XYZ file of C-alpha atoms in Angstrom:
107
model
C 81.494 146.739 95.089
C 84.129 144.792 96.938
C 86.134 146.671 99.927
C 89.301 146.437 101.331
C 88.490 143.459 103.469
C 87.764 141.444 100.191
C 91.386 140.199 100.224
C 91.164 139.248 103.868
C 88.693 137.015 103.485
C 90.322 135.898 100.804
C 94.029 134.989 102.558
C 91.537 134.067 105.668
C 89.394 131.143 103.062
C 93.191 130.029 101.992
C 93.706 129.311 105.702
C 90.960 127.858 106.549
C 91.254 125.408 103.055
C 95.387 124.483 104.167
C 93.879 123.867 108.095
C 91.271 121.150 106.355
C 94.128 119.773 103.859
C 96.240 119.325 106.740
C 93.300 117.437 108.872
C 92.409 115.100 106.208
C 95.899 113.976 105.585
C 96.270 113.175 108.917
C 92.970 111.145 109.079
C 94.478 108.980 105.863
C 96.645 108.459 107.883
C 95.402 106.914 110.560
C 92.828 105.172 108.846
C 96.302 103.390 107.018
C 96.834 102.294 110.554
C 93.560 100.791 111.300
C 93.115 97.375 111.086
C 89.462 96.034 110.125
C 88.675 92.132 110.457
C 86.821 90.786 107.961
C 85.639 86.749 108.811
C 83.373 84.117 107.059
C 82.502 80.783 107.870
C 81.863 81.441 111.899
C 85.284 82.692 112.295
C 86.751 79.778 110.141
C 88.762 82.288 107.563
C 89.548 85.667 108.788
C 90.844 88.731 106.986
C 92.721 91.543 108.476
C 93.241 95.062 106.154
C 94.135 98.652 106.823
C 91.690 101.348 106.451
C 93.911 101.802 102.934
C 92.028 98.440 101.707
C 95.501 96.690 101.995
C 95.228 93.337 103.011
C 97.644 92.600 105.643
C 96.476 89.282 107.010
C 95.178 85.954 106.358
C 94.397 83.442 108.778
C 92.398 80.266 108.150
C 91.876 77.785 110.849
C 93.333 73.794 109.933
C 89.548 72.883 109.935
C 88.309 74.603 107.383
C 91.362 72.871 104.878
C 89.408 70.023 103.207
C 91.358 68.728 100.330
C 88.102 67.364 98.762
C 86.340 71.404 98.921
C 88.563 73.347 97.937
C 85.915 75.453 96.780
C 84.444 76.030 99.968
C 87.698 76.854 101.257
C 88.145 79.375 98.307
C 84.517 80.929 98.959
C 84.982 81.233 102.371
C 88.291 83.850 101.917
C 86.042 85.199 98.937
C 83.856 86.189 101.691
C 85.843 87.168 104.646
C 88.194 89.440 102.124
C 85.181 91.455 100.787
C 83.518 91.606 104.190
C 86.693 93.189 105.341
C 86.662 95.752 102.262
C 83.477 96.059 103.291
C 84.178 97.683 106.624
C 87.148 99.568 105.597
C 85.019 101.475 102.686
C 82.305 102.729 105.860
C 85.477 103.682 107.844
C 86.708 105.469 105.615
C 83.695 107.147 104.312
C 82.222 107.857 108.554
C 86.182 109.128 108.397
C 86.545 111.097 105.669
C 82.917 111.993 104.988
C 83.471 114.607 107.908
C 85.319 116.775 105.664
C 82.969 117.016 102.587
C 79.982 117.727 104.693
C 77.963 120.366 103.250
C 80.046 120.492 100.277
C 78.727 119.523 96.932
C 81.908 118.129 95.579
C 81.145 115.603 92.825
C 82.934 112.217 92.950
């Protein structure tokens, strides 16, 4: 049998839910600002993205152009792209993974 404080708790939850909305927006947010280097090759090709996975930057030092490996070449940003993605997925999830703590929310 529910009493009057049943819609309380009820407007109270509702707060407590638009509080949390507003907090994670504001985390994606700043994780779009984050930048996360991503390199390969000893520092030979790096890879700058935001915490959105957007990659923003691409720098590849003159010795690592070979015109006779281009496959390296093309390995080597292979690899400093996805180490990049990499470290922007654990950002985001040691970011965002504060809000579904003790939830079960499937994904």
């Amino acid at each position: 049998m529910m009493r009057g404080g049943g819609m309380g708790n009820m407007q109270n939850m509702m707060k407590q839910m638009q509080k949390m909305q507003k907090k994670m927006a504001e985390a994606q947010e700043e994780l779009g600002q984050q930048k996360i280097e991503g390199t390969a090759g000893g520092g030979m090709v790096t890879v700058i993205v935001t915490g959105h996975k957007e990659v923003v930057d691409v720098q590849i030092k003159p010795e690592a152009v070979d015109p006779d490996d281009v496959e390296m070449l093309q390995d080597l940003v292979l690899a400093a792209v996805n180490d990049a993605l990499k470290k922007a997925e654990e950002l985001t999830n040691n970011t965002m993974g504060q809000f579904t703590k003790g939830m079960n929310l499937p994904f």
